[in-house]
């Protein structure tokens, strides 16, 4: 273990000024401490963000809800009113890891977590994402990897919350320099689409403060398929949100997880679904539009039919 310093600031200004390029923010620690134990990361300083004010509450407003960066995933899972208003977000939270992980892991940490690619997580492998010059998964073991990417790295985004929040058109409020920036979920991950070394679009001193979710009368749903019934990552996940009138959909979003370095959505599918009565044919056609540009690798082609089935099932869950 490399030695490091630990600080626990009580203001956002202090947290941001302390972290610099050599430190890392520490929330629940599930991800960052794992990287340190595996010698994948060796920050000189850990800046505990859990004592920052106003970051642990879920607040319902008339037009939008606010969820603090340090709200735990179990708090989202157990919040009865949130479950009623944003069922897809509650379902996504309930599928994260295990109860022990959900009790500790935070919203900010879940969104900013790093790749789970097994080459990236191997202490002795310096792949593209860790500054090397080879993606070992492309010609190697790529069973869990992406169907879509804009760069040579094929490691997919694995945050459950990101997929549900993308469907809900949430914004992540980030302290960036002296200002606050409101990033859509596509903005939050855009850099990971283009840049093999990026996990998301945050710089080292960007601090997530809270997430804002519009309460616009849409309902939502989330489904995933994993190899194990519990305590397992999604092979593929799907979140959807829409205004539902009988079986007629409007303001639709459908988002896939674990198939791209970003929460994956296709505008043409949203346009196709707008104003349609949902039935088997419509759901199937939407799933075909979304998977149209998939580029399966040697071992992950099975994700295409799973994603199509999940899209159909998630859309059907929306209409009840
Ligand atoms: C066995 C196992 C199974 C798992 N299964 C799932 C799963 O099914 N679905 C899923 O979504 N996740 C899963 N996870 C991942 C887990 O949910 C994340 O590791 C966890 O949510 C990270 O949250 P944390 O608070 O512990 O973050 P930390 O480990 O403290 O931080 C994670 C990253 O976020 C940064 N960070 C933390 N807070 C902030 C902030 N406020 N602003 C900016 N950056 C910040 C840290 O610097 C670090 O880079 C699993 C993890 C394990 C170990
Ligand atoms: S998929 Fe990305 S993280 Fe995995 S080996 Fe390739 S470059 Fe590294």
Short mmCIF file of N, CA and C and ligand atoms in Angstrom, two decimals, residues 24-33 35 49 69-70 73 95-98 101 104-114 116 158-161 200 202 206-209 224 231-234, ligand 1:
data_model
loop_
_atom_site.label_atom_id
_atom_site.label_comp_id
_atom_site.label_asym_id
_atom_site.label_seq_id
_atom_site.Cartn_x
_atom_site.Cartn_y
_atom_site.Cartn_z
N UNK A 24 -7.93 12.45 -4.80
CA UNK A 24 -9.22 11.92 -5.27
C UNK A 24 -10.27 12.21 -4.20
N UNK A 25 -11.48 12.48 -4.64
CA UNK A 25 -12.59 12.58 -3.70
C UNK A 25 -12.93 11.18 -3.19
N UNK A 26 -13.32 11.12 -1.92
CA UNK A 26 -13.71 9.85 -1.30
C UNK A 26 -15.13 10.00 -0.77
N UNK A 27 -16.04 9.16 -1.26
CA UNK A 27 -17.40 9.16 -0.71
C UNK A 27 -17.56 7.85 0.07
N UNK A 28 -18.33 6.87 -0.45
CA UNK A 28 -18.46 5.59 0.26
C UNK A 28 -17.17 4.77 0.20
N UNK A 29 -16.36 5.00 -0.80
CA UNK A 29 -15.07 4.32 -0.91
C UNK A 29 -15.11 2.96 -1.59
N UNK A 30 -16.29 2.50 -1.97
CA UNK A 30 -16.40 1.15 -2.57
C UNK A 30 -15.49 1.04 -3.80
N UNK A 31 -15.48 2.07 -4.61
CA UNK A 31 -14.72 2.00 -5.86
C UNK A 31 -13.29 2.51 -5.67
N UNK A 32 -13.14 3.70 -5.10
CA UNK A 32 -11.80 4.30 -5.06
C UNK A 32 -10.88 3.51 -4.14
N UNK A 33 -11.39 2.99 -3.01
CA UNK A 33 -10.51 2.19 -2.12
C UNK A 33 -10.15 0.86 -2.78
N UNK A 35 -9.70 0.45 -5.99
CA UNK A 35 -8.62 0.77 -6.95
C UNK A 35 -7.29 0.94 -6.23
N UNK A 49 -15.59 13.58 1.13
CA UNK A 49 -16.64 14.58 0.82
C UNK A 49 -17.92 14.34 1.61
N UNK A 69 -25.41 14.57 -3.42
CA UNK A 69 -24.37 13.65 -3.92
C UNK A 69 -24.06 12.53 -2.93
N UNK A 70 -24.23 12.79 -1.62
CA UNK A 70 -23.87 11.77 -0.63
C UNK A 70 -25.06 10.95 -0.14
N UNK A 73 -27.38 4.77 -1.88
CA UNK A 73 -28.27 4.08 -2.83
C UNK A 73 -29.41 3.40 -2.07
N UNK A 95 -31.28 -2.69 -7.66
CA UNK A 95 -30.49 -3.73 -8.35
C UNK A 95 -28.98 -3.54 -8.18
N UNK A 96 -28.56 -2.48 -7.49
CA UNK A 96 -27.11 -2.25 -7.34
C UNK A 96 -26.53 -3.26 -6.33
N UNK A 97 -25.53 -4.02 -6.76
CA UNK A 97 -24.72 -4.87 -5.89
C UNK A 97 -25.51 -5.64 -4.84
N UNK A 98 -25.24 -5.35 -3.58
CA UNK A 98 -25.83 -6.06 -2.45
C UNK A 98 -26.32 -5.03 -1.44
N UNK A 101 -23.41 -3.05 -0.01
CA UNK A 101 -22.87 -2.03 -0.92
C UNK A 101 -23.83 -0.84 -0.99
N UNK A 104 -23.63 1.81 1.73
CA UNK A 104 -22.42 2.63 1.80
C UNK A 104 -22.26 3.50 0.55
N UNK A 105 -22.57 2.94 -0.61
CA UNK A 105 -22.31 3.62 -1.89
C UNK A 105 -23.22 4.84 -2.04
N UNK A 106 -22.67 5.90 -2.63
CA UNK A 106 -23.40 7.15 -2.77
C UNK A 106 -23.77 7.42 -4.24
N UNK A 107 -24.67 8.38 -4.40
CA UNK A 107 -25.08 8.77 -5.76
C UNK A 107 -23.88 9.30 -6.55
N UNK A 108 -23.10 10.22 -5.92
CA UNK A 108 -21.94 10.80 -6.62
C UNK A 108 -20.93 9.73 -7.00
N UNK A 109 -20.63 8.84 -6.06
CA UNK A 109 -19.67 7.77 -6.34
C UNK A 109 -20.17 6.80 -7.39
N UNK A 110 -21.47 6.53 -7.37
CA UNK A 110 -22.02 5.60 -8.36
C UNK A 110 -21.91 6.18 -9.76
N UNK A 111 -22.19 7.48 -9.90
CA UNK A 111 -22.10 8.10 -11.23
C UNK A 111 -20.65 8.21 -11.69
N UNK A 112 -19.73 8.46 -10.77
CA UNK A 112 -18.33 8.72 -11.15
C UNK A 112 -17.45 7.48 -11.06
N UNK A 113 -18.03 6.31 -10.77
CA UNK A 113 -17.22 5.10 -10.62
C UNK A 113 -16.47 4.80 -11.92
N UNK A 114 -15.38 4.05 -11.77
CA UNK A 114 -14.51 3.76 -12.91
C UNK A 114 -14.86 2.42 -13.55
N UNK A 116 -15.21 -1.28 -14.97
CA UNK A 116 -15.08 -2.61 -14.35
C UNK A 116 -14.41 -3.60 -15.29
N UNK A 158 -21.32 1.24 -16.25
CA UNK A 158 -22.01 0.22 -15.45
C UNK A 158 -22.82 0.81 -14.30
N UNK A 159 -22.93 2.12 -14.25
CA UNK A 159 -23.72 2.74 -13.18
C UNK A 159 -25.21 2.56 -13.45
N UNK A 160 -25.89 1.84 -12.56
CA UNK A 160 -27.35 1.68 -12.72
C UNK A 160 -28.06 3.04 -12.67
N UNK A 161 -27.61 3.90 -11.72
CA UNK A 161 -28.31 5.17 -11.54
C UNK A 161 -28.20 6.03 -12.80
N UNK A 200 -15.77 9.37 -17.60
CA UNK A 200 -16.87 10.33 -17.62
C UNK A 200 -16.26 11.67 -18.01
N UNK A 202 -15.94 14.39 -16.04
CA UNK A 202 -15.46 15.21 -14.92
C UNK A 202 -13.95 15.37 -14.96
N UNK A 206 -13.49 18.52 -10.35
CA UNK A 206 -14.94 18.71 -10.46
C UNK A 206 -15.65 17.91 -9.37
N UNK A 207 -16.49 18.57 -8.62
CA UNK A 207 -17.15 17.92 -7.48
C UNK A 207 -18.67 17.85 -7.72
N UNK A 208 -19.22 16.65 -7.70
CA UNK A 208 -20.68 16.50 -7.83
C UNK A 208 -21.33 16.98 -6.53
N UNK A 209 -22.30 17.87 -6.66
CA UNK A 209 -23.00 18.39 -5.48
C UNK A 209 -24.35 17.72 -5.30
N UNK A 224 -33.07 -5.00 -15.72
CA UNK A 224 -31.75 -5.47 -16.13
C UNK A 224 -31.72 -6.99 -16.15
N UNK A 231 -26.65 -9.57 -6.37
CA UNK A 231 -25.24 -9.27 -6.15
C UNK A 231 -24.43 -9.43 -7.44
N UNK A 232 -24.95 -8.87 -8.51
CA UNK A 232 -24.25 -9.02 -9.78
C UNK A 232 -24.49 -7.79 -10.63
N UNK A 233 -23.55 -7.50 -11.50
CA UNK A 233 -23.67 -6.39 -12.43
C UNK A 233 -24.65 -6.76 -13.53
N UNK A 234 -25.19 -5.74 -14.19
CA UNK A 234 -26.07 -6.00 -15.33
C UNK A 234 -25.24 -6.42 -16.54
C1 LIG B 1 -19.24 -6.36 -5.89
C2 LIG B 1 -19.77 -5.07 -6.44
C3 LIG B 1 -20.93 -5.08 -7.17
C4 LIG B 1 -21.42 -3.89 -7.69
N1 LIG B 1 -22.58 -3.90 -8.44
C5 LIG B 1 -23.04 -2.74 -8.97
C6 LIG B 1 -24.21 -2.71 -9.76
O1 LIG B 1 -24.85 -3.73 -9.99
N2 LIG B 1 -24.61 -1.51 -10.27
C7 LIG B 1 -23.93 -0.36 -10.04
O2 LIG B 1 -24.35 0.70 -10.48
N3 LIG B 1 -22.81 -0.36 -9.30
C8 LIG B 1 -22.36 -1.52 -8.77
N4 LIG B 1 -21.22 -1.51 -8.03
C9 LIG B 1 -20.44 -0.27 -7.94
C10 LIG B 1 -20.81 0.52 -6.77
O3 LIG B 1 -22.17 0.86 -6.83
C11 LIG B 1 -19.95 1.77 -6.83
O4 LIG B 1 -18.62 1.39 -6.63
C12 LIG B 1 -20.37 2.74 -5.77
O5 LIG B 1 -21.65 3.23 -6.08
C13 LIG B 1 -19.41 3.88 -5.67
O6 LIG B 1 -19.94 4.76 -4.71
P1 LIG B 1 -19.03 5.23 -3.50
O7 LIG B 1 -19.80 6.27 -2.77
O8 LIG B 1 -18.52 4.09 -2.72
O9 LIG B 1 -17.87 5.93 -4.34
P2 LIG B 1 -16.31 6.08 -4.06
O10 LIG B 1 -15.64 4.77 -4.19
O11 LIG B 1 -16.06 6.87 -2.83
O12 LIG B 1 -15.95 7.00 -5.31
C14 LIG B 1 -16.06 6.48 -6.62
C15 LIG B 1 -15.48 7.50 -7.59
O13 LIG B 1 -16.28 8.66 -7.58
C16 LIG B 1 -15.51 9.80 -7.19
N5 LIG B 1 -16.41 10.60 -6.36
C17 LIG B 1 -17.09 10.22 -5.26
N6 LIG B 1 -17.90 11.22 -4.85
C18 LIG B 1 -17.73 12.25 -5.73
C19 LIG B 1 -18.28 13.55 -5.85
N7 LIG B 1 -19.19 14.03 -4.98
N8 LIG B 1 -17.89 14.33 -6.88
C20 LIG B 1 -16.98 13.86 -7.78
N9 LIG B 1 -16.42 12.64 -7.72
C21 LIG B 1 -16.80 11.84 -6.70
C22 LIG B 1 -14.31 9.23 -6.44
O14 LIG B 1 -13.20 10.07 -6.49
C23 LIG B 1 -14.08 7.94 -7.20
O15 LIG B 1 -13.36 8.19 -8.39
C24 LIG B 1 -20.73 -2.68 -7.47
C25 LIG B 1 -19.54 -2.68 -6.72
C26 LIG B 1 -19.06 -3.86 -6.21
C27 LIG B 1 -17.79 -3.83 -5.41
#
